[in-house]
C-alpha cells in the first residue's frame, strides 16, 4: 500500500534524525552511541484512521563498540539472535519481548500488532563514516568555525512484507522537491504504471550496499516466516 510506504519513509527519516541528535550529544562520552539502529514496523487496527490502521515503530540503538560499527555484520548477528529466540522460546516469541526482546525504544508494547517490515537507520553517508564526520564537527568548533549536526546526512533501508524495498537518503541540504527516496514500488496510490529505475533496488549500489540489502533480507525473511505464520500476531 502506497500510504504505508509513505508513512514508513516519514517514520524512518524522523528516527534517523533522532538517532543523529542522540549520537551527537553523547559523542566521546561513556554512553556514546553506535552509528546504526534497527527499526521494526508493525500496524494495529485503527478504524478512525483514513486507511483503518496505525503504524508503530520499535527500534534498537547500540552503544559505541567495535561489534556495532559494521552494519552488515550487525544485521547478520540480529538474524542469528532472532533464529535462536524462535528455536528456544517457540511460537510465542516476539521481537518486542518481553523475553528475548530485540528492541530498546519506541513502541514496545503492541497487543495485536502485526509485523509489516524491518529497517535500519545509519549515520554513515556519502559525507563519510559517522565517527569521522562527528570528529569533523568538533574540529571545526575548536577552530572557531560553526558547524551543526543538523547539517549532516543519514540513510535508512527498509523491507516490507508486500515486497517493498526502500532506501531513504536524508539530506537536510537537499533542494526543494528532492526527497531522497528510492523505492521499488510506487509511493503514489494514483500512479498505476510507470518506468521505475529502482525496480531492482536491492541489487543496485556498491558491494557494501548490496551486502546491507542481503543481510537485511535474511533478517526480514526470518521474522516474516515466524511472525506471519500464525505463530505470533
mmCIF file with all atom_site columns, C-alpha atoms in Angstrom:
data_model
loop_
_atom_site.group_PDB
_atom_site.id
_atom_site.type_symbol
_atom_site.label_atom_id
_atom_site.label_alt_id
_atom_site.label_comp_id
_atom_site.label_asym_id
_atom_site.label_entity_id
_atom_site.label_seq_id
_atom_site.pdbx_PDB_ins_code
_atom_site.Cartn_x
_atom_site.Cartn_y
_atom_site.Cartn_z
_atom_site.occupancy
_atom_site.B_iso_or_equiv
_atom_site.pdbx_formal_charge
_atom_site.auth_seq_id
_atom_site.auth_comp_id
_atom_site.auth_asym_id
_atom_site.auth_atom_id
_atom_site.pdbx_PDB_model_num
ATOM 1   C CA . UNK A 1 1   ? 0.000   0.000   0.000   1.00 0.00 ? 1   UNK A CA 1
ATOM 2   C CA . UNK A 1 2   ? 1.403   3.368   -1.081  1.00 0.00 ? 2   UNK A CA 1
ATOM 3   C CA . UNK A 1 3   ? 0.179   5.063   2.085   1.00 0.00 ? 3   UNK A CA 1
ATOM 4   C CA . UNK A 1 4   ? 2.077   2.614   4.310   1.00 0.00 ? 4   UNK A CA 1
ATOM 5   C CA . UNK A 1 5   ? 5.270   3.119   2.294   1.00 0.00 ? 5   UNK A CA 1
ATOM 6   C CA . UNK A 1 6   ? 4.940   6.876   2.658   1.00 0.00 ? 6   UNK A CA 1
ATOM 7   C CA . UNK A 1 7   ? 4.436   6.575   6.403   1.00 0.00 ? 7   UNK A CA 1
ATOM 8   C CA . UNK A 1 8   ? 7.482   4.295   6.693   1.00 0.00 ? 8   UNK A CA 1
ATOM 9   C CA . UNK A 1 9   ? 9.564   6.895   4.823   1.00 0.00 ? 9   UNK A CA 1
ATOM 10  C CA . UNK A 1 10  ? 8.440   9.642   7.183   1.00 0.00 ? 10  UNK A CA 1
ATOM 11  C CA . UNK A 1 11  ? 8.947   7.488   10.278  1.00 0.00 ? 11  UNK A CA 1
ATOM 12  C CA . UNK A 1 12  ? 12.415  6.407   9.097   1.00 0.00 ? 12  UNK A CA 1
ATOM 13  C CA . UNK A 1 13  ? 13.541  9.976   8.486   1.00 0.00 ? 13  UNK A CA 1
ATOM 14  C CA . UNK A 1 14  ? 12.267  11.042  11.900  1.00 0.00 ? 14  UNK A CA 1
ATOM 15  C CA . UNK A 1 15  ? 14.002  8.162   13.658  1.00 0.00 ? 15  UNK A CA 1
ATOM 16  C CA . UNK A 1 16  ? 17.236  8.794   11.759  1.00 0.00 ? 16  UNK A CA 1
ATOM 17  C CA . UNK A 1 17  ? 17.169  12.437  12.851  1.00 0.00 ? 17  UNK A CA 1
ATOM 18  C CA . UNK A 1 18  ? 16.574  11.441  16.475  1.00 0.00 ? 18  UNK A CA 1
ATOM 19  C CA . UNK A 1 19  ? 19.361  8.862   16.215  1.00 0.00 ? 19  UNK A CA 1
ATOM 20  C CA . UNK A 1 20  ? 21.701  11.578  14.923  1.00 0.00 ? 20  UNK A CA 1
ATOM 21  C CA . UNK A 1 21  ? 20.850  14.017  17.729  1.00 0.00 ? 21  UNK A CA 1
ATOM 22  C CA . UNK A 1 22  ? 21.363  11.399  20.451  1.00 0.00 ? 22  UNK A CA 1
ATOM 23  C CA . UNK A 1 23  ? 24.625  10.168  18.925  1.00 0.00 ? 23  UNK A CA 1
ATOM 24  C CA . UNK A 1 24  ? 25.942  13.716  18.554  1.00 0.00 ? 24  UNK A CA 1
ATOM 25  C CA . UNK A 1 25  ? 25.087  14.646  22.146  1.00 0.00 ? 25  UNK A CA 1
ATOM 26  C CA . UNK A 1 26  ? 26.744  11.508  23.521  1.00 0.00 ? 26  UNK A CA 1
ATOM 27  C CA . UNK A 1 27  ? 29.779  11.526  21.217  1.00 0.00 ? 27  UNK A CA 1
ATOM 28  C CA . UNK A 1 28  ? 33.041  10.985  23.054  1.00 0.00 ? 28  UNK A CA 1
ATOM 29  C CA . UNK A 1 29  ? 31.292  10.101  26.318  1.00 0.00 ? 29  UNK A CA 1
ATOM 30  C CA . UNK A 1 30  ? 30.961  6.802   28.140  1.00 0.00 ? 30  UNK A CA 1
ATOM 31  C CA . UNK A 1 31  ? 27.395  6.442   26.835  1.00 0.00 ? 31  UNK A CA 1
ATOM 32  C CA . UNK A 1 32  ? 28.362  7.084   23.180  1.00 0.00 ? 32  UNK A CA 1
ATOM 33  C CA . UNK A 1 33  ? 26.063  5.500   20.603  1.00 0.00 ? 33  UNK A CA 1
ATOM 34  C CA . UNK A 1 34  ? 26.958  3.386   17.604  1.00 0.00 ? 34  UNK A CA 1
ATOM 35  C CA . UNK A 1 35  ? 26.172  4.608   14.081  1.00 0.00 ? 35  UNK A CA 1
ATOM 36  C CA . UNK A 1 36  ? 23.446  2.067   13.283  1.00 0.00 ? 36  UNK A CA 1
ATOM 37  C CA . UNK A 1 37  ? 19.951  1.338   14.607  1.00 0.00 ? 37  UNK A CA 1
ATOM 38  C CA . UNK A 1 38  ? 17.401  -1.382  13.910  1.00 0.00 ? 38  UNK A CA 1
ATOM 39  C CA . UNK A 1 39  ? 13.773  -0.494  13.135  1.00 0.00 ? 39  UNK A CA 1
ATOM 40  C CA . UNK A 1 40  ? 10.774  -2.833  13.310  1.00 0.00 ? 40  UNK A CA 1
ATOM 41  C CA . UNK A 1 41  ? 7.437   -1.784  11.806  1.00 0.00 ? 41  UNK A CA 1
ATOM 42  C CA . UNK A 1 42  ? 4.022   -3.004  12.964  1.00 0.00 ? 42  UNK A CA 1
ATOM 43  C CA . UNK A 1 43  ? 0.442   -1.961  12.293  1.00 0.00 ? 43  UNK A CA 1
ATOM 44  C CA . UNK A 1 44  ? -2.624  -2.160  14.503  1.00 0.00 ? 44  UNK A CA 1
ATOM 45  C CA . UNK A 1 45  ? -6.288  -1.787  13.612  1.00 0.00 ? 45  UNK A CA 1
ATOM 46  C CA . UNK A 1 46  ? -7.444  1.829   13.885  1.00 0.00 ? 46  UNK A CA 1
ATOM 47  C CA . UNK A 1 47  ? -10.940 2.288   12.401  1.00 0.00 ? 47  UNK A CA 1
ATOM 48  C CA . UNK A 1 48  ? -10.803 6.070   12.839  1.00 0.00 ? 48  UNK A CA 1
ATOM 49  C CA . UNK A 1 49  ? -7.644  6.410   10.721  1.00 0.00 ? 49  UNK A CA 1
ATOM 50  C CA . UNK A 1 50  ? -8.035  7.111   6.959   1.00 0.00 ? 50  UNK A CA 1
ATOM 51  C CA . UNK A 1 51  ? -6.868  3.629   5.926   1.00 0.00 ? 51  UNK A CA 1
ATOM 52  C CA . UNK A 1 52  ? -8.036  1.776   9.025   1.00 0.00 ? 52  UNK A CA 1
ATOM 53  C CA . UNK A 1 53  ? -4.652  1.140   10.590  1.00 0.00 ? 53  UNK A CA 1
ATOM 54  C CA . UNK A 1 54  ? -1.936  2.821   12.628  1.00 0.00 ? 54  UNK A CA 1
ATOM 55  C CA . UNK A 1 55  ? 1.805   2.399   12.081  1.00 0.00 ? 55  UNK A CA 1
ATOM 56  C CA . UNK A 1 56  ? 4.053   1.657   15.054  1.00 0.00 ? 56  UNK A CA 1
ATOM 57  C CA . UNK A 1 57  ? 7.853   1.612   15.159  1.00 0.00 ? 57  UNK A CA 1
ATOM 58  C CA . UNK A 1 58  ? 10.114  -0.041  17.695  1.00 0.00 ? 58  UNK A CA 1
ATOM 59  C CA . UNK A 1 59  ? 13.860  0.383   17.457  1.00 0.00 ? 59  UNK A CA 1
ATOM 60  C CA . UNK A 1 60  ? 17.162  -0.715  18.886  1.00 0.00 ? 60  UNK A CA 1
ATOM 61  C CA . UNK A 1 61  ? 20.172  1.526   19.454  1.00 0.00 ? 61  UNK A CA 1
ATOM 62  C CA . UNK A 1 62  ? 23.590  0.146   20.303  1.00 0.00 ? 62  UNK A CA 1
ATOM 63  C CA . UNK A 1 63  ? 26.394  1.632   22.412  1.00 0.00 ? 63  UNK A CA 1
ATOM 64  C CA . UNK A 1 64  ? 29.574  2.503   20.576  1.00 0.00 ? 64  UNK A CA 1
ATOM 65  C CA . UNK A 1 65  ? 31.671  -0.647  20.236  1.00 0.00 ? 65  UNK A CA 1
ATOM 66  C CA . UNK A 1 66  ? 33.604  -2.486  17.518  1.00 0.00 ? 66  UNK A CA 1
ATOM 67  C CA . UNK A 1 67  ? 30.824  -5.093  17.357  1.00 0.00 ? 67  UNK A CA 1
ATOM 68  C CA . UNK A 1 68  ? 28.222  -2.461  16.453  1.00 0.00 ? 68  UNK A CA 1
ATOM 69  C CA . UNK A 1 69  ? 30.217  -0.500  13.868  1.00 0.00 ? 69  UNK A CA 1
ATOM 70  C CA . UNK A 1 70  ? 29.799  -2.701  10.772  1.00 0.00 ? 70  UNK A CA 1
ATOM 71  C CA . UNK A 1 71  ? 26.182  -2.720  9.582   1.00 0.00 ? 71  UNK A CA 1
ATOM 72  C CA . UNK A 1 72  ? 26.098  -5.970  7.530   1.00 0.00 ? 72  UNK A CA 1
ATOM 73  C CA . UNK A 1 73  ? 27.742  -7.867  10.388  1.00 0.00 ? 73  UNK A CA 1
ATOM 74  C CA . UNK A 1 74  ? 25.319  -6.344  12.885  1.00 0.00 ? 74  UNK A CA 1
ATOM 75  C CA . UNK A 1 75  ? 22.339  -7.419  10.780  1.00 0.00 ? 75  UNK A CA 1
ATOM 76  C CA . UNK A 1 76  ? 23.724  -10.942 10.445  1.00 0.00 ? 76  UNK A CA 1
ATOM 77  C CA . UNK A 1 77  ? 24.040  -11.113 14.226  1.00 0.00 ? 77  UNK A CA 1
ATOM 78  C CA . UNK A 1 78  ? 20.427  -9.955  14.626  1.00 0.00 ? 78  UNK A CA 1
ATOM 79  C CA . UNK A 1 79  ? 19.287  -12.710 12.268  1.00 0.00 ? 79  UNK A CA 1
ATOM 80  C CA . UNK A 1 80  ? 21.120  -15.256 14.425  1.00 0.00 ? 80  UNK A CA 1
ATOM 81  C CA . UNK A 1 81  ? 19.552  -13.761 17.559  1.00 0.00 ? 81  UNK A CA 1
ATOM 82  C CA . UNK A 1 82  ? 16.062  -13.988 16.049  1.00 0.00 ? 82  UNK A CA 1
ATOM 83  C CA . UNK A 1 83  ? 16.611  -17.579 14.925  1.00 0.00 ? 83  UNK A CA 1
ATOM 84  C CA . UNK A 1 84  ? 17.925  -18.566 18.365  1.00 0.00 ? 84  UNK A CA 1
ATOM 85  C CA . UNK A 1 85  ? 14.931  -16.957 20.085  1.00 0.00 ? 85  UNK A CA 1
ATOM 86  C CA . UNK A 1 86  ? 12.498  -18.715 17.760  1.00 0.00 ? 86  UNK A CA 1
ATOM 87  C CA . UNK A 1 87  ? 14.183  -22.040 18.450  1.00 0.00 ? 87  UNK A CA 1
ATOM 88  C CA . UNK A 1 88  ? 14.370  -21.615 22.218  1.00 0.00 ? 88  UNK A CA 1
ATOM 89  C CA . UNK A 1 89  ? 11.153  -19.734 23.021  1.00 0.00 ? 89  UNK A CA 1
ATOM 90  C CA . UNK A 1 90  ? 8.941   -21.083 20.272  1.00 0.00 ? 90  UNK A CA 1
ATOM 91  C CA . UNK A 1 91  ? 5.851   -19.757 18.587  1.00 0.00 ? 91  UNK A CA 1
ATOM 92  C CA . UNK A 1 92  ? 5.074   -17.203 21.289  1.00 0.00 ? 92  UNK A CA 1
ATOM 93  C CA . UNK A 1 93  ? 8.341   -15.307 20.770  1.00 0.00 ? 93  UNK A CA 1
ATOM 94  C CA . UNK A 1 94  ? 8.001   -11.672 19.717  1.00 0.00 ? 94  UNK A CA 1
ATOM 95  C CA . UNK A 1 95  ? 10.906  -9.373  18.809  1.00 0.00 ? 95  UNK A CA 1
ATOM 96  C CA . UNK A 1 96  ? 9.211   -6.845  21.114  1.00 0.00 ? 96  UNK A CA 1
ATOM 97  C CA . UNK A 1 97  ? 9.681   -9.147  24.111  1.00 0.00 ? 97  UNK A CA 1
ATOM 98  C CA . UNK A 1 98  ? 9.303   -9.384  26.964  1.00 0.00 ? 98  UNK A CA 1
ATOM 99  C CA . UNK A 1 99  ? 11.505  -12.461 26.625  1.00 0.00 ? 99  UNK A CA 1
ATOM 100 C CA . UNK A 1 100 ? 14.231  -12.197 24.002  1.00 0.00 ? 100 UNK A CA 1
ATOM 101 C CA . UNK A 1 101 ? 13.414  -8.595  23.074  1.00 0.00 ? 101 UNK A CA 1
ATOM 102 C CA . UNK A 1 102 ? 15.328  -7.194  20.104  1.00 0.00 ? 102 UNK A CA 1
ATOM 103 C CA . UNK A 1 103 ? 14.448  -3.555  20.786  1.00 0.00 ? 103 UNK A CA 1
ATOM 104 C CA . UNK A 1 104 ? 15.091  -0.918  23.450  1.00 0.00 ? 104 UNK A CA 1
ATOM 105 C CA . UNK A 1 105 ? 12.991  2.030   22.313  1.00 0.00 ? 105 UNK A CA 1
ATOM 106 C CA . UNK A 1 106 ? 9.831   3.180   20.547  1.00 0.00 ? 106 UNK A CA 1
ATOM 107 C CA . UNK A 1 107 ? 6.540   1.286   20.533  1.00 0.00 ? 107 UNK A CA 1
ATOM 108 C CA . UNK A 1 108 ? 7.478   -1.820  22.506  1.00 0.00 ? 108 UNK A CA 1
ATOM 109 C CA . UNK A 1 109 ? 4.022   -2.776  23.794  1.00 0.00 ? 109 UNK A CA 1
ATOM 110 C CA . UNK A 1 110 ? 1.654   -3.658  20.953  1.00 0.00 ? 110 UNK A CA 1
ATOM 111 C CA . UNK A 1 111 ? -1.063  -6.163  21.789  1.00 0.00 ? 111 UNK A CA 1
ATOM 112 C CA . UNK A 1 112 ? -2.499  -7.298  18.473  1.00 0.00 ? 112 UNK A CA 1
ATOM 113 C CA . UNK A 1 113 ? 0.144   -5.569  16.379  1.00 0.00 ? 113 UNK A CA 1
ATOM 114 C CA . UNK A 1 114 ? 1.013   -7.133  13.007  1.00 0.00 ? 114 UNK A CA 1
ATOM 115 C CA . UNK A 1 115 ? 4.540   -7.165  11.660  1.00 0.00 ? 115 UNK A CA 1
ATOM 116 C CA . UNK A 1 116 ? 4.903   -5.308  8.336   1.00 0.00 ? 116 UNK A CA 1
ATOM 117 C CA . UNK A 1 117 ? 8.633   -4.781  7.943   1.00 0.00 ? 117 UNK A CA 1
ATOM 118 C CA . UNK A 1 118 ? 12.152  -4.161  9.164   1.00 0.00 ? 118 UNK A CA 1
ATOM 119 C CA . UNK A 1 119 ? 14.642  -1.387  8.531   1.00 0.00 ? 119 UNK A CA 1
ATOM 120 C CA . UNK A 1 120 ? 17.877  0.210   9.625   1.00 0.00 ? 120 UNK A CA 1
ATOM 121 C CA . UNK A 1 121 ? 18.939  3.761   10.351  1.00 0.00 ? 121 UNK A CA 1
ATOM 122 C CA . UNK A 1 122 ? 22.594  4.582   9.749   1.00 0.00 ? 122 UNK A CA 1
ATOM 123 C CA . UNK A 1 123 ? 24.600  7.751   10.323  1.00 0.00 ? 123 UNK A CA 1
ATOM 124 C CA . UNK A 1 124 ? 27.156  6.721   7.721   1.00 0.00 ? 124 UNK A CA 1
ATOM 125 C CA . UNK A 1 125 ? 26.604  8.557   4.425   1.00 0.00 ? 125 UNK A CA 1
ATOM 126 C CA . UNK A 1 126 ? 28.445  9.866   1.384   1.00 0.00 ? 126 UNK A CA 1
ATOM 127 C CA . UNK A 1 127 ? 29.728  12.618  3.703   1.00 0.00 ? 127 UNK A CA 1
ATOM 128 C CA . UNK A 1 128 ? 31.795  9.957   5.469   1.00 0.00 ? 128 UNK A CA 1
ATOM 129 C CA . UNK A 1 129 ? 31.635  7.438   8.290   1.00 0.00 ? 129 UNK A CA 1
ATOM 130 C CA . UNK A 1 130 ? 29.864  8.684   11.403  1.00 0.00 ? 130 UNK A CA 1
ATOM 131 C CA . UNK A 1 131 ? 32.929  8.816   13.645  1.00 0.00 ? 131 UNK A CA 1
ATOM 132 C CA . UNK A 1 132 ? 34.890  10.739  11.017  1.00 0.00 ? 132 UNK A CA 1
ATOM 133 C CA . UNK A 1 133 ? 32.084  13.248  10.420  1.00 0.00 ? 133 UNK A CA 1
ATOM 134 C CA . UNK A 1 134 ? 31.396  13.701  14.154  1.00 0.00 ? 134 UNK A CA 1
ATOM 135 C CA . UNK A 1 135 ? 35.072  14.492  14.768  1.00 0.00 ? 135 UNK A CA 1
ATOM 136 C CA . UNK A 1 136 ? 34.984  16.984  11.901  1.00 0.00 ? 136 UNK A CA 1
ATOM 137 C CA . UNK A 1 137 ? 32.198  18.866  13.687  1.00 0.00 ? 137 UNK A CA 1
ATOM 138 C CA . UNK A 1 138 ? 34.277  19.129  16.823  1.00 0.00 ? 138 UNK A CA 1
ATOM 139 C CA . UNK A 1 139 ? 37.459  20.078  14.984  1.00 0.00 ? 139 UNK A CA 1
ATOM 140 C CA . UNK A 1 140 ? 35.559  22.898  13.299  1.00 0.00 ? 140 UNK A CA 1
ATOM 141 C CA . UNK A 1 141 ? 34.176  24.110  16.634  1.00 0.00 ? 141 UNK A CA 1
ATOM 142 C CA . UNK A 1 142 ? 37.676  24.077  18.139  1.00 0.00 ? 142 UNK A CA 1
ATOM 143 C CA . UNK A 1 143 ? 38.882  26.196  15.225  1.00 0.00 ? 143 UNK A CA 1
ATOM 144 C CA . UNK A 1 144 ? 36.065  28.689  15.707  1.00 0.00 ? 144 UNK A CA 1
ATOM 145 C CA . UNK A 1 145 ? 34.029  27.568  12.702  1.00 0.00 ? 145 UNK A CA 1
ATOM 146 C CA . UNK A 1 146 ? 30.361  26.849  13.347  1.00 0.00 ? 146 UNK A CA 1
ATOM 147 C CA . UNK A 1 147 ? 29.023  23.552  12.060  1.00 0.00 ? 147 UNK A CA 1
ATOM 148 C CA . UNK A 1 148 ? 25.846  21.857  13.208  1.00 0.00 ? 148 UNK A CA 1
ATOM 149 C CA . UNK A 1 149 ? 24.927  18.203  13.370  1.00 0.00 ? 149 UNK A CA 1
ATOM 150 C CA . UNK A 1 150 ? 21.626  19.218  11.784  1.00 0.00 ? 150 UNK A CA 1
ATOM 151 C CA . UNK A 1 151 ? 23.531  19.715  8.509   1.00 0.00 ? 151 UNK A CA 1
ATOM 152 C CA . UNK A 1 152 ? 24.605  16.072  8.423   1.00 0.00 ? 152 UNK A CA 1
ATOM 153 C CA . UNK A 1 153 ? 23.076  13.405  6.246   1.00 0.00 ? 153 UNK A CA 1
ATOM 154 C CA . UNK A 1 154 ? 21.754  9.996   7.248   1.00 0.00 ? 154 UNK A CA 1
ATOM 155 C CA . UNK A 1 155 ? 20.385  6.921   5.499   1.00 0.00 ? 155 UNK A CA 1
ATOM 156 C CA . UNK A 1 156 ? 17.669  4.336   6.045   1.00 0.00 ? 156 UNK A CA 1
ATOM 157 C CA . UNK A 1 157 ? 16.935  0.995   4.419   1.00 0.00 ? 157 UNK A CA 1
ATOM 158 C CA . UNK A 1 158 ? 13.627  -0.848  4.798   1.00 0.00 ? 158 UNK A CA 1
ATOM 159 C CA . UNK A 1 159 ? 11.906  -4.003  3.583   1.00 0.00 ? 159 UNK A CA 1
ATOM 160 C CA . UNK A 1 160 ? 8.136   -4.505  3.924   1.00 0.00 ? 160 UNK A CA 1
ATOM 161 C CA . UNK A 1 161 ? 6.013   -7.636  3.774   1.00 0.00 ? 161 UNK A CA 1
ATOM 162 C CA . UNK A 1 162 ? 4.376   -6.591  0.479   1.00 0.00 ? 162 UNK A CA 1
ATOM 163 C CA . UNK A 1 163 ? 7.761   -6.794  -1.280  1.00 0.00 ? 163 UNK A CA 1
ATOM 164 C CA . UNK A 1 164 ? 8.633   -3.124  -0.899  1.00 0.00 ? 164 UNK A CA 1
ATOM 165 C CA . UNK A 1 165 ? 12.297  -2.119  -0.718  1.00 0.00 ? 165 UNK A CA 1
ATOM 166 C CA . UNK A 1 166 ? 13.014  1.463   0.361   1.00 0.00 ? 166 UNK A CA 1
ATOM 167 C CA . UNK A 1 167 ? 16.195  3.495   0.566   1.00 0.00 ? 167 UNK A CA 1
ATOM 168 C CA . UNK A 1 168 ? 15.978  6.935   2.157   1.00 0.00 ? 168 UNK A CA 1
ATOM 169 C CA . UNK A 1 169 ? 18.808  9.432   1.787   1.00 0.00 ? 169 UNK A CA 1
ATOM 170 C CA . UNK A 1 170 ? 18.025  12.043  4.444   1.00 0.00 ? 170 UNK A CA 1
ATOM 171 C CA . UNK A 1 171 ? 19.746  15.228  3.300   1.00 0.00 ? 171 UNK A CA 1
ATOM 172 C CA . UNK A 1 172 ? 18.937  18.478  5.144   1.00 0.00 ? 172 UNK A CA 1
ATOM 173 C CA . UNK A 1 173 ? 20.601  20.421  2.328   1.00 0.00 ? 173 UNK A CA 1
ATOM 174 C CA . UNK A 1 174 ? 18.596  18.821  -0.475  1.00 0.00 ? 174 UNK A CA 1
ATOM 175 C CA . UNK A 1 175 ? 16.918  21.114  -2.968  1.00 0.00 ? 175 UNK A CA 1
ATOM 176 C CA . UNK A 1 176 ? 13.167  21.608  -2.737  1.00 0.00 ? 176 UNK A CA 1
ATOM 177 C CA . UNK A 1 177 ? 11.362  18.679  -4.310  1.00 0.00 ? 177 UNK A CA 1
ATOM 178 C CA . UNK A 1 178 ? 14.207  16.197  -3.819  1.00 0.00 ? 178 UNK A CA 1
ATOM 179 C CA . UNK A 1 179 ? 13.058  13.774  -1.110  1.00 0.00 ? 179 UNK A CA 1
ATOM 180 C CA . UNK A 1 180 ? 15.966  11.329  -1.411  1.00 0.00 ? 180 UNK A CA 1
ATOM 181 C CA . UNK A 1 181 ? 13.615  8.332   -1.582  1.00 0.00 ? 181 UNK A CA 1
ATOM 182 C CA . UNK A 1 182 ? 14.249  5.318   -3.794  1.00 0.00 ? 182 UNK A CA 1
ATOM 183 C CA . UNK A 1 183 ? 11.624  2.596   -3.864  1.00 0.00 ? 183 UNK A CA 1
ATOM 184 C CA . UNK A 1 184 ? 10.959  -0.453  -5.988  1.00 0.00 ? 184 UNK A CA 1
ATOM 185 C CA . UNK A 1 185 ? 7.218   0.255   -5.763  1.00 0.00 ? 185 UNK A CA 1
ATOM 186 C CA . UNK A 1 186 ? 5.189   3.408   -6.195  1.00 0.00 ? 186 UNK A CA 1
ATOM 187 C CA . UNK A 1 187 ? 4.554   5.831   -3.345  1.00 0.00 ? 187 UNK A CA 1
ATOM 188 C CA . UNK A 1 188 ? 1.670   7.372   -5.307  1.00 0.00 ? 188 UNK A CA 1
ATOM 189 C CA . UNK A 1 189 ? -1.565  5.385   -4.987  1.00 0.00 ? 189 UNK A CA 1
ATOM 190 C CA . UNK A 1 190 ? -2.931  7.117   -8.124  1.00 0.00 ? 190 UNK A CA 1
ATOM 191 C CA . UNK A 1 191 ? 0.011   6.031   -10.271 1.00 0.00 ? 191 UNK A CA 1
ATOM 192 C CA . UNK A 1 192 ? -0.532  2.539   -11.647 1.00 0.00 ? 192 UNK A CA 1
ATOM 193 C CA . UNK A 1 193 ? 2.146   2.048   -14.313 1.00 0.00 ? 193 UNK A CA 1
ATOM 194 C CA . UNK A 1 194 ? 5.418   3.887   -14.899 1.00 0.00 ? 194 UNK A CA 1
ATOM 195 C CA . UNK A 1 195 ? 9.078   3.232   -15.560 1.00 0.00 ? 195 UNK A CA 1
ATOM 196 C CA . UNK A 1 196 ? 10.802  2.691   -12.221 1.00 0.00 ? 196 UNK A CA 1
ATOM 197 C CA . UNK A 1 197 ? 14.630  2.863   -12.295 1.00 0.00 ? 197 UNK A CA 1
ATOM 198 C CA . UNK A 1 198 ? 14.659  1.328   -8.793  1.00 0.00 ? 198 UNK A CA 1
ATOM 199 C CA . UNK A 1 199 ? 12.638  -1.782  -9.642  1.00 0.00 ? 199 UNK A CA 1
ATOM 200 C CA . UNK A 1 200 ? 15.662  -3.893  -8.664  1.00 0.00 ? 200 UNK A CA 1
ATOM 201 C CA . UNK A 1 201 ? 16.800  -1.626  -5.848  1.00 0.00 ? 201 UNK A CA 1
ATOM 202 C CA . UNK A 1 202 ? 18.293  -4.353  -3.650  1.00 0.00 ? 202 UNK A CA 1
ATOM 203 C CA . UNK A 1 203 ? 20.641  -5.368  -6.475  1.00 0.00 ? 203 UNK A CA 1
ATOM 204 C CA . UNK A 1 204 ? 21.923  -1.839  -7.091  1.00 0.00 ? 204 UNK A CA 1
ATOM 205 C CA . UNK A 1 205 ? 24.739  0.124   -5.473  1.00 0.00 ? 205 UNK A CA 1
ATOM 206 C CA . UNK A 1 206 ? 28.248  -0.810  -4.419  1.00 0.00 ? 206 UNK A CA 1
ATOM 207 C CA . UNK A 1 207 ? 29.332  -4.047  -2.755  1.00 0.00 ? 207 UNK A CA 1
ATOM 208 C CA . UNK A 1 208 ? 28.704  -2.751  0.767   1.00 0.00 ? 208 UNK A CA 1
ATOM 209 C CA . UNK A 1 209 ? 25.212  -1.515  -0.118  1.00 0.00 ? 209 UNK A CA 1
ATOM 210 C CA . UNK A 1 210 ? 24.267  -4.841  -1.696  1.00 0.00 ? 210 UNK A CA 1
ATOM 211 C CA . UNK A 1 211 ? 25.629  -6.648  1.360   1.00 0.00 ? 211 UNK A CA 1
ATOM 212 C CA . UNK A 1 212 ? 23.419  -4.483  3.598   1.00 0.00 ? 212 UNK A CA 1
ATOM 213 C CA . UNK A 1 213 ? 20.413  -5.468  1.484   1.00 0.00 ? 213 UNK A CA 1
ATOM 214 C CA . UNK A 1 214 ? 21.367  -9.168  1.629   1.00 0.00 ? 214 UNK A CA 1
ATOM 215 C CA . UNK A 1 215 ? 21.676  -9.195  5.404   1.00 0.00 ? 215 UNK A CA 1
ATOM 216 C CA . UNK A 1 216 ? 18.526  -7.115  5.898   1.00 0.00 ? 216 UNK A CA 1
ATOM 217 C CA . UNK A 1 217 ? 16.665  -9.523  3.595   1.00 0.00 ? 217 UNK A CA 1
ATOM 218 C CA . UNK A 1 218 ? 17.819  -12.524 5.638   1.00 0.00 ? 218 UNK A CA 1
ATOM 219 C CA . UNK A 1 219 ? 16.578  -10.886 8.846   1.00 0.00 ? 219 UNK A CA 1
ATOM 220 C CA . UNK A 1 220 ? 13.288  -9.896  7.209   1.00 0.00 ? 220 UNK A CA 1
ATOM 221 C CA . UNK A 1 221 ? 12.674  -13.444 5.943   1.00 0.00 ? 221 UNK A CA 1
ATOM 222 C CA . UNK A 1 222 ? 13.398  -14.894 9.388   1.00 0.00 ? 222 UNK A CA 1
ATOM 223 C CA . UNK A 1 223 ? 10.959  -12.519 11.077  1.00 0.00 ? 223 UNK A CA 1
ATOM 224 C CA . UNK A 1 224 ? 8.301   -12.853 8.382   1.00 0.00 ? 224 UNK A CA 1
ATOM 225 C CA . UNK A 1 225 ? 8.344   -16.660 8.429   1.00 0.00 ? 225 UNK A CA 1
ATOM 226 C CA . UNK A 1 226 ? 7.817   -16.639 12.191  1.00 0.00 ? 226 UNK A CA 1
ATOM 227 C CA . UNK A 1 227 ? 5.515   -13.670 12.760  1.00 0.00 ? 227 UNK A CA 1
ATOM 228 C CA . UNK A 1 228 ? 3.192   -14.139 9.794   1.00 0.00 ? 228 UNK A CA 1
ATOM 229 C CA . UNK A 1 229 ? 2.751   -17.893 10.078  1.00 0.00 ? 229 UNK A CA 1
ATOM 230 C CA . UNK A 1 230 ? 0.155   -17.661 12.837  1.00 0.00 ? 230 UNK A CA 1
ATOM 231 C CA . UNK A 1 231 ? 2.826   -18.054 15.485  1.00 0.00 ? 231 UNK A CA 1
ATOM 232 C CA . UNK A 1 232 ? 2.576   -14.517 16.839  1.00 0.00 ? 232 UNK A CA 1
ATOM 233 C CA . UNK A 1 233 ? 0.189   -11.793 15.733  1.00 0.00 ? 233 UNK A CA 1
#
